[in-house]
């Protein structure tokens, strides 16, 4: 009995347990054809494993490998399984989440682009960054064609922290698109540059308006009626040669895509090298949006009402009137001549030809439509008994 009890105690102590591994496992692309690059929608996955109690404290992220096998795949987008293996004996992969990845394969291209300064922070009082020189001044970027084609510059971010004299430092460059957005999945050679920054006196002051940069397209049927900033002007300081050529200070792009009402947001100011604003880094931007109107010309027939008994209309000249109406795009596009009525009251008519003055009151329009103009002011109507 004692031997059996000892055997049970031993078996319980070595029983395998199942649990979620606490760290995410990075996913890699393997066996990619040279000259191509793969973009995965999953950077990492979560897994659960089974292991003996004594093994758990030996496991690390390096104990596992998660990968997508791209052997035989060329340009295109694919849904492929994520494989997970372990290098530790006695450990089993129980589950993984997600189980598949969307993989886009593109040609890999390279191009040389200039390095530009992206300066933030403040130098010492009454001082400012006058210029930044980089070594090398250009770097080679490599990556998917769709990403590389969209890169306009390699940005070197420089943060000022009260410097009063020239300084140099090594900076890692990042890829930026036309609108200043960061672009991923690319690499630089070299990845760092040596920046030499001059600190100069900021004795020149100039008041400048703010130019708001927008990105995207507002919703159909709407138009921007005004763009204002608070404050409307910025007092900038800087080196004489930098201040002299400035006519305004631009904002970072404000996204207006699909907006259909007034938008108020904070937007960062984009200062050229050698220019600052004594701690002011952003403005409040208000973009006022209104319903867009459209005009349309319709030929509206003339009709009569209240014709006395015993009379008949022999002729109407002109029989129709060219009419211009306006309103919201959707409404105006749906209008036809039958949507509008032009009526002449003949309650006082007698036999013969008579002229009747046309006014706006003779027209009846759908709600939301406005009468802009009409061509004929007089209509001649002939009646007979």
Coordinates of C-alpha atoms in Angstrom, one line a residue:
X1 CA 0.0 0.0 0.0
X2 CA 2.8 2.4 0.9
X3 CA 4.6 1.8 -2.5
X4 CA 1.3 2.4 -4.4
X5 CA 0.8 5.7 -2.5
X6 CA 4.4 6.8 -3.3
X7 CA 3.8 6.0 -7.0
X8 CA 0.6 8.1 -7.0
X9 CA 2.5 11.0 -5.4
X10 CA 5.2 10.8 -8.1
X11 CA 2.7 10.5 -11.0
X12 CA 0.8 13.6 -9.8
X13 CA 4.0 15.6 -9.5
X14 CA 5.0 14.9 -13.1
X15 CA 1.5 15.3 -14.8
X16 CA 1.6 17.7 -17.7
X17 CA -0.4 20.9 -17.5
X18 CA -1.9 23.1 -20.2
X19 CA -1.9 26.9 -20.0
X20 CA -1.6 30.0 -22.2
X21 CA 2.0 31.1 -22.8
X22 CA 2.2 34.7 -21.4
X23 CA 4.1 36.3 -24.2
X24 CA 3.2 36.8 -27.9
X25 CA 5.3 34.9 -30.4
X26 CA 6.5 37.0 -33.4
X27 CA 5.5 35.7 -36.8
X28 CA 8.1 35.5 -39.6
X29 CA 7.9 34.8 -43.3
X30 CA 10.1 31.9 -44.5
X31 CA 11.2 30.7 -48.0
X32 CA 10.3 34.0 -49.7
X33 CA 11.6 34.2 -53.3
X34 CA 14.6 36.5 -53.6
X35 CA 13.6 40.0 -55.0
X36 CA 10.3 40.0 -53.2
X37 CA 9.0 41.2 -49.9
X38 CA 6.1 39.9 -47.8
X39 CA 3.7 42.1 -45.7
X40 CA 1.8 40.2 -43.0
X41 CA -1.3 41.4 -41.3
X42 CA -0.2 39.6 -38.1
X43 CA 3.0 40.6 -36.4
X44 CA 2.6 38.0 -33.6
X45 CA 0.3 35.3 -32.3
X46 CA -0.8 33.9 -28.9
X47 CA -0.4 30.2 -28.1
X48 CA -1.3 27.7 -25.4
X49 CA 1.0 24.8 -24.7
X50 CA 1.2 21.7 -22.5
X51 CA 4.4 21.0 -20.5
X52 CA 5.6 19.3 -17.4
X53 CA 5.7 21.5 -14.3
X54 CA 9.5 21.6 -14.2
X55 CA 9.6 22.7 -17.8
X56 CA 7.4 25.9 -17.5
X57 CA 10.1 28.0 -15.9
X58 CA 12.5 27.2 -18.6
X59 CA 10.3 28.5 -21.5
X60 CA 10.8 31.8 -23.1
X61 CA 9.8 33.5 -26.4
X62 CA 12.9 32.1 -28.0
X63 CA 11.6 28.6 -27.2
X64 CA 9.0 28.9 -30.0
X65 CA 9.0 29.9 -33.7
X66 CA 5.9 31.1 -35.6
X67 CA 6.2 31.3 -39.3
X68 CA 4.3 31.4 -42.7
X69 CA 5.9 29.2 -45.4
X70 CA 6.0 31.2 -48.7
X71 CA 7.7 28.6 -50.7
X72 CA 6.4 28.7 -54.3
X73 CA 4.3 31.9 -53.8
X74 CA 4.8 35.0 -56.1
X75 CA 3.2 38.4 -56.3
X76 CA -0.4 38.5 -54.8
X77 CA -2.4 38.3 -51.6
X78 CA -2.9 35.0 -49.8
X79 CA -4.6 33.6 -46.7
X80 CA -2.0 31.2 -45.3
X81 CA -1.7 29.0 -42.2
X82 CA 0.6 30.1 -39.3
X83 CA 2.9 27.3 -38.2
X84 CA 4.3 27.1 -34.7
X85 CA 7.2 24.9 -33.6
X86 CA 9.1 24.5 -30.3
X87 CA 12.7 23.7 -29.6
X88 CA 12.0 22.3 -26.1
X89 CA 11.6 18.6 -25.7
X90 CA 8.3 17.5 -24.0
X91 CA 6.4 20.7 -24.9
X92 CA 3.4 20.5 -27.2
X93 CA 1.5 23.3 -29.0
X94 CA -2.1 23.0 -28.1
X95 CA -3.7 26.0 -29.8
X96 CA -2.8 29.2 -31.6
X97 CA -4.6 32.5 -32.2
X98 CA -5.0 33.5 -35.0
X99 CA -4.4 30.4 -37.0
X100 CA -4.0 32.2 -40.4
X101 CA -2.4 35.3 -41.8
X102 CA -3.1 37.5 -44.8
X103 CA 0.1 37.8 -46.7
X104 CA 0.8 40.3 -49.5
X105 CA 3.8 39.6 -51.7
X106 CA 5.3 42.5 -53.7
X107 CA 8.5 43.2 -55.6
X108 CA 11.2 44.7 -53.5
X109 CA 12.6 48.0 -54.8
X110 CA 15.1 50.6 -53.6
X111 CA 15.6 54.3 -54.1
X112 CA 17.7 57.1 -52.7
X113 CA 15.9 59.9 -50.8
X114 CA 17.1 63.0 -49.0
X115 CA 17.3 63.3 -45.2
X116 CA 15.3 66.2 -43.7
X117 CA 15.2 67.6 -40.2
X118 CA 12.1 67.1 -38.0
X119 CA 12.7 69.5 -35.1
X120 CA 10.7 69.7 -31.9
X121 CA 11.3 71.2 -28.5
X122 CA 13.0 74.5 -27.7
X123 CA 16.6 75.7 -27.5
X124 CA 17.9 78.1 -24.9
X125 CA 16.0 81.4 -24.4
X126 CA 16.3 83.6 -27.4
X127 CA 18.0 80.8 -29.4
X128 CA 16.8 78.5 -32.1
X129 CA 18.0 75.7 -34.4
X130 CA 19.4 77.5 -37.4
X131 CA 20.2 74.6 -39.7
X132 CA 20.8 70.9 -39.7
X133 CA 23.4 69.1 -41.8
X134 CA 23.4 65.4 -42.2
X135 CA 26.1 62.9 -43.0
X136 CA 25.1 61.2 -45.3
X137 CA 22.6 63.6 -46.8
X138 CA 20.7 60.9 -48.6
X139 CA 19.9 57.3 -47.6
X140 CA 18.7 54.3 -49.6
X141 CA 15.3 52.9 -48.7
X142 CA 14.2 49.4 -49.6
X143 CA 10.8 47.7 -49.2
X144 CA 7.6 46.8 -51.0
X145 CA 7.0 48.8 -54.2
X146 CA 3.7 50.3 -52.9
X147 CA 5.4 51.6 -49.7
X148 CA 8.6 52.8 -51.3
X149 CA 6.8 54.7 -54.1
X150 CA 4.9 56.7 -51.4
X151 CA 8.0 57.8 -49.5
X152 CA 9.0 61.4 -50.1
X153 CA 11.6 61.9 -47.4
X154 CA 13.6 60.3 -44.6
X155 CA 12.9 62.2 -41.5
X156 CA 15.5 62.7 -38.8
X157 CA 13.8 63.7 -35.5
X158 CA 15.7 66.2 -33.4
X159 CA 14.4 67.2 -30.0
X160 CA 15.8 70.4 -28.5
X161 CA 16.2 70.5 -24.7
X162 CA 17.5 74.0 -24.0
X163 CA 20.7 73.8 -26.1
X164 CA 22.7 77.1 -26.4
X165 CA 25.4 76.1 -28.7
X166 CA 26.0 73.9 -31.8
X167 CA 25.8 70.1 -31.2
X168 CA 26.0 66.8 -33.1
X169 CA 24.3 63.5 -32.6
X170 CA 23.5 60.2 -34.3
X171 CA 19.8 59.9 -35.3
X172 CA 17.7 57.0 -36.6
X173 CA 15.8 58.0 -39.7
X174 CA 12.1 57.2 -40.4
X175 CA 10.0 57.1 -43.6
X176 CA 7.4 59.7 -44.1
X177 CA 4.8 60.0 -46.9
X178 CA 3.5 63.1 -48.8
X179 CA 1.2 64.1 -45.9
X180 CA 3.8 63.4 -43.2
X181 CA 2.4 60.0 -42.2
X182 CA 4.8 57.2 -41.1
X183 CA 5.4 54.4 -43.6
X184 CA 6.1 50.9 -42.3
X185 CA 7.7 47.7 -43.7
X186 CA 10.7 49.5 -45.2
X187 CA 14.4 49.7 -44.2
X188 CA 17.2 52.3 -44.6
X189 CA 20.8 51.9 -45.5
X190 CA 22.3 53.4 -43.4
X191 CA 19.6 53.4 -40.7
X192 CA 21.3 56.2 -38.8
X193 CA 22.8 59.5 -39.9
X194 CA 25.1 62.0 -38.1
X195 CA 23.3 65.3 -37.6
X196 CA 25.2 68.6 -37.0
X197 CA 22.8 71.2 -35.7
X198 CA 23.6 74.9 -35.5
X199 CA 22.1 77.0 -32.7
X200 CA 21.6 80.7 -33.6
X201 CA 20.2 83.8 -32.0
X202 CA 16.5 84.2 -32.6
X203 CA 16.4 88.0 -32.7
X204 CA 14.1 88.3 -35.7
X205 CA 10.4 88.4 -35.1
X206 CA 7.6 88.2 -37.7
X207 CA 3.8 87.8 -37.5
X208 CA 2.5 85.2 -40.0
X209 CA -0.9 83.9 -40.9
X210 CA -1.7 80.2 -40.5
X211 CA -2.2 78.1 -43.7
X212 CA -4.4 75.0 -42.9
X213 CA -3.4 71.9 -44.9
X214 CA -6.2 69.3 -45.4
X215 CA -6.3 65.7 -46.6
X216 CA -9.3 63.7 -47.9
X217 CA -12.6 64.7 -49.5
X218 CA -15.7 65.9 -47.7
X219 CA -19.0 64.0 -48.0
X220 CA -20.9 64.3 -51.3
X221 CA -23.3 67.2 -51.4
X222 CA -21.3 69.4 -49.0
X223 CA -18.8 72.2 -49.5
X224 CA -16.3 74.0 -47.2
X225 CA -17.6 77.5 -46.6
X226 CA -14.8 78.7 -44.3
X227 CA -11.6 77.6 -42.6
X228 CA -10.4 79.6 -39.5
X229 CA -7.7 79.2 -36.9
X230 CA -7.4 80.3 -33.3
X231 CA -5.2 82.2 -33.1
X232 CA -5.4 83.5 -36.7
X233 CA -1.7 84.6 -36.7
X234 CA 1.5 83.4 -35.1
X235 CA 4.4 85.5 -33.9
X236 CA 7.5 83.5 -35.1
X237 CA 11.1 84.0 -34.3
X238 CA 14.2 82.8 -36.1
X239 CA 17.3 83.6 -38.1
X240 CA 17.0 86.5 -40.5
X241 CA 17.5 84.4 -43.7
X242 CA 14.8 81.9 -42.5
X243 CA 12.2 84.5 -41.5
X244 CA 12.6 86.7 -44.5
X245 CA 11.2 84.1 -47.0
X246 CA 8.2 83.0 -45.0
X247 CA 4.7 84.1 -46.0
X248 CA 2.8 81.8 -43.6
X249 CA 3.1 78.9 -41.3
X250 CA 1.4 75.6 -42.4
X251 CA -0.3 73.0 -40.2
X252 CA 0.1 69.3 -40.4
X253 CA -2.7 67.8 -42.6
X254 CA -6.2 67.9 -41.1
X255 CA -8.3 64.9 -42.1
X256 CA -11.6 66.0 -43.6
X257 CA -12.6 62.8 -45.3
X258 CA -16.4 62.3 -45.5
X259 CA -17.2 65.0 -42.9
X260 CA -20.7 66.5 -43.3
X261 CA -20.7 69.0 -40.4
X262 CA -18.4 71.7 -38.9
X263 CA -15.2 70.3 -37.6
X264 CA -13.0 71.7 -34.9
X265 CA -9.6 70.1 -34.1
X266 CA -6.1 70.9 -32.9
X267 CA -3.5 70.9 -35.6
X268 CA 0.3 70.9 -35.1
X269 CA 2.2 73.7 -36.7
X270 CA 5.0 72.8 -39.1
X271 CA 8.0 75.1 -38.7
X272 CA 10.9 75.3 -41.2
X273 CA 14.4 74.7 -39.8
X274 CA 15.5 77.9 -38.1
X275 CA 12.0 79.1 -37.2
X276 CA 10.0 78.7 -34.0
X277 CA 7.2 80.3 -32.0
X278 CA 8.2 80.6 -28.4
X279 CA 6.5 77.4 -27.2
X280 CA 3.4 77.6 -29.5
X281 CA 3.2 74.3 -31.3
X282 CA -0.4 74.0 -32.4
X283 CA -3.6 76.0 -33.3
X284 CA -7.3 75.2 -33.1
X285 CA -8.7 74.8 -36.6
X286 CA -12.4 75.2 -37.4
X287 CA -13.7 74.0 -40.8
X288 CA -17.2 75.1 -41.5
X289 CA -19.2 72.7 -43.9
X290 CA -22.5 73.6 -45.5
X291 CA -24.9 71.8 -47.8
X292 CA -23.7 72.2 -51.4
X293 CA -26.3 73.7 -53.8
X294 CA -26.7 73.1 -57.5
X295 CA -28.6 75.1 -60.1
X296 CA -30.6 73.5 -62.9
X297 CA -32.6 74.9 -65.9
X298 CA -36.0 73.3 -66.6
X299 CA -38.5 74.1 -69.3
X300 CA -41.8 74.4 -67.4
X301 CA -45.2 74.3 -69.2
X302 CA -47.7 77.0 -68.6
X303 CA -51.0 75.8 -67.2
X304 CA -54.2 77.7 -66.2
X305 CA -56.6 77.6 -63.3
X306 CA -60.0 79.0 -62.5
X307 CA -61.1 79.2 -66.2
X308 CA -64.7 80.7 -66.2
X309 CA -67.5 78.4 -67.4
X310 CA -68.2 78.7 -71.1
X311 CA -64.6 79.7 -72.0
X312 CA -61.9 77.5 -73.6
X313 CA -58.2 78.2 -74.0
X314 CA -57.3 78.5 -77.7
X315 CA -53.6 79.2 -77.3
X316 CA -50.8 80.0 -74.8
X317 CA -47.7 81.9 -76.0
X318 CA -45.1 81.0 -74.9
X319 CA -46.4 77.6 -74.0
X320 CA -43.5 77.0 -71.6
X321 CA -41.0 79.1 -69.7
X322 CA -37.3 78.4 -69.1
X323 CA -36.8 78.3 -65.4
X324 CA -33.7 78.1 -63.2
X325 CA -34.0 76.5 -59.8
X326 CA -31.4 75.7 -57.1
X327 CA -31.1 73.4 -54.1
X328 CA -29.2 70.5 -52.6
X329 CA -27.5 68.3 -55.2
X330 CA -29.7 65.2 -54.6
X331 CA -32.9 67.2 -54.8
X332 CA -32.0 69.1 -57.9
X333 CA -30.7 66.1 -59.8
X334 CA -34.1 64.4 -59.2
X335 CA -36.2 67.3 -60.6
X336 CA -38.0 67.2 -63.9
X337 CA -40.3 69.8 -65.6
X338 CA -43.3 68.0 -64.1
X339 CA -41.8 68.6 -60.6
X340 CA -42.6 72.4 -60.9
X341 CA -45.9 74.0 -61.8
X342 CA -46.5 77.4 -63.4
X343 CA -50.1 78.4 -63.3
X344 CA -52.0 81.5 -64.5
X345 CA -55.3 82.4 -62.7
X346 CA -57.9 83.1 -65.4
X347 CA -60.8 83.8 -63.1
X348 CA -61.3 87.2 -64.6
X349 CA -60.7 86.2 -68.2
X350 CA -62.9 87.1 -71.1
X351 CA -63.0 86.1 -74.8
X352 CA -59.9 87.2 -76.8
X353 CA -56.2 87.5 -76.3
X354 CA -54.9 88.9 -73.0
X355 CA -51.4 89.3 -71.5
X356 CA -50.7 88.0 -68.0
X357 CA -47.7 89.0 -66.0
X358 CA -45.6 86.1 -64.6
X359 CA -44.2 86.5 -61.1
X360 CA -42.5 84.2 -58.6
X361 CA -45.9 83.6 -57.0
X362 CA -47.1 81.7 -60.1
X363 CA -44.6 79.0 -59.5
X364 CA -45.0 76.0 -57.1
X365 CA -41.7 74.2 -56.3
X366 CA -40.8 71.1 -54.2
X367 CA -39.7 71.8 -50.6
X368 CA -36.0 72.6 -50.6
X369 CA -35.9 74.0 -54.1
X370 CA -35.6 77.8 -54.7
X371 CA -36.6 79.8 -57.8
X372 CA -33.5 81.6 -59.2
X373 CA -34.8 83.1 -62.5
X374 CA -37.2 82.6 -65.4
X375 CA -37.0 84.0 -68.9
X376 CA -40.5 85.1 -69.9
X377 CA -42.1 87.8 -67.8
X378 CA -45.3 87.9 -69.9
X379 CA -47.5 85.2 -71.3
X380 CA -50.3 85.7 -73.9
X381 CA -53.4 83.5 -73.5
X382 CA -56.2 83.5 -76.0
X383 CA -59.7 82.2 -75.0
X384 CA -62.8 81.7 -76.9
X385 CA -66.5 81.2 -76.0

